[in-house]
mmCIF file of C-alpha atoms in Angstrom:
data_model
loop_
_atom_site.group_PDB
_atom_site.id
_atom_site.type_symbol
_atom_site.label_atom_id
_atom_site.label_comp_id
_atom_site.label_asym_id
_atom_site.label_seq_id
_atom_site.Cartn_x
_atom_site.Cartn_y
_atom_site.Cartn_z
ATOM 1 C CA LEU A 183 7.466 222.154 124.397
ATOM 2 C CA ALA A 184 4.833 219.994 126.341
ATOM 3 C CA PRO A 185 6.252 218.080 128.875
ATOM 4 C CA VAL A 186 6.004 214.357 128.351
ATOM 5 C CA GLY A 187 7.061 211.344 130.652
ATOM 6 C CA ALA A 188 7.089 207.376 130.543
ATOM 7 C CA ARG A 189 8.069 205.011 133.151
ATOM 8 C CA THR A 190 8.052 200.960 132.931
ATOM 9 C CA ILE A 191 7.937 198.828 135.443
ATOM 10 C CA ILE A 192 8.739 194.872 135.159
ATOM 11 C CA GLU A 193 7.334 192.386 137.402
ATOM 12 C CA ALA A 194 7.970 188.501 136.578
ATOM 13 C CA ASP A 195 6.899 188.278 132.880
ATOM 14 C CA LYS A 196 4.654 191.561 132.828
ATOM 15 C CA LEU A 197 5.744 194.901 131.773
ATOM 16 C CA THR A 198 3.744 198.006 132.923
ATOM 17 C CA LEU A 199 3.974 201.144 130.779
ATOM 18 C CA GLN A 200 3.021 204.520 132.100
ATOM 19 C CA GLY A 201 3.108 207.268 129.849
ATOM 20 C CA VAL A 202 2.006 211.323 130.663
ATOM 21 C CA VAL A 203 1.581 214.650 128.641
ATOM 22 C CA LEU A 204 1.215 217.958 130.280
ATOM 23 C CA SER A 205 0.392 221.269 129.217
ATOM 24 C CA ARG A 206 2.680 223.822 129.094
ATOM 25 C CA ASP A 207 1.695 225.450 132.109
ATOM 26 C CA GLY A 208 1.280 222.141 133.867
ATOM 27 C CA LYS A 209 -2.327 222.059 134.482
ATOM 28 C CA THR A 210 -3.742 219.743 132.131
ATOM 29 C CA ARG A 211 -2.359 216.326 132.358
ATOM 30 C CA VAL A 212 -3.114 213.519 130.529
ATOM 31 C CA PHE A 213 -2.306 209.733 131.698
ATOM 32 C CA GLU A 214 -2.139 206.153 130.455
ATOM 33 C CA GLN A 215 -0.923 203.105 132.298
ATOM 34 C CA GLN A 216 -1.270 199.773 130.647
ATOM 35 C CA THR A 217 0.489 196.183 131.328
ATOM 36 C CA LEU A 218 1.019 193.219 129.078
ATOM 37 C CA ALA A 219 3.625 190.356 128.766
ATOM 38 C CA VAL A 220 6.945 191.218 128.362
ATOM 39 C CA ASP A 221 7.146 189.665 124.918
ATOM 40 C CA GLN A 222 4.481 192.222 123.885
ATOM 41 C CA PHE A 223 6.582 195.310 124.559
ATOM 42 C CA ALA A 224 5.987 196.862 120.937
ATOM 43 C CA ALA A 225 2.155 196.418 121.067
ATOM 44 C CA LEU A 226 2.272 197.833 124.777
ATOM 45 C CA GLY A 227 3.607 200.954 123.330
ATOM 46 C CA GLU A 228 1.142 201.388 121.143
ATOM 47 C CA ARG A 229 -1.553 200.905 123.117
ATOM 48 C CA VAL A 230 -0.405 203.206 125.487
ATOM 49 C CA ALA A 231 0.462 205.832 122.599
ATOM 50 C CA GLN A 232 -3.377 205.431 120.908
ATOM 51 C CA SER A 233 -5.084 205.817 124.467
ATOM 52 C CA LEU A 234 -3.011 209.040 125.066
ATOM 53 C CA ILE A 235 -3.782 210.308 121.663
ATOM 54 C CA ALA A 236 -7.665 209.424 122.250
ATOM 55 C CA LYS A 237 -7.577 211.504 125.440
ATOM 56 C CA GLY A 238 -6.063 214.527 123.937
ATOM 57 C CA ALA A 239 -2.312 214.179 124.320
ATOM 58 C CA ASP A 240 -2.120 215.143 120.943
ATOM 59 C CA LYS A 241 -3.655 218.079 121.027
ATOM 60 C CA LEU A 242 -1.686 219.340 124.209
ATOM 61 C CA LEU A 243 1.363 218.302 121.921
ATOM 62 C CA ARG A 244 0.271 220.481 119.009
ATOM 63 C CA ASP A 245 -0.761 223.269 121.465
ATOM 64 C CA SER A 246 2.585 223.494 122.695
ATOM 65 C CA LYS A 247 4.020 224.759 119.566
ATOM 66 C CA LEU A 248 2.084 227.696 119.548
#
């Protein structure tokens, strides 16, 4: 499986989500960080996920199953 990670930071009324997907060998890394209002947590998760996919995270995940 591909290593994946997520981190959240709450500051006042802002929520920052960091997401990362790495290749099995750790040589390729796809990272995204975005911030929205705390009450927009679902949209924030979707935005970060879509950005990771656009950057190739889905390919890393598919390739890790080989």
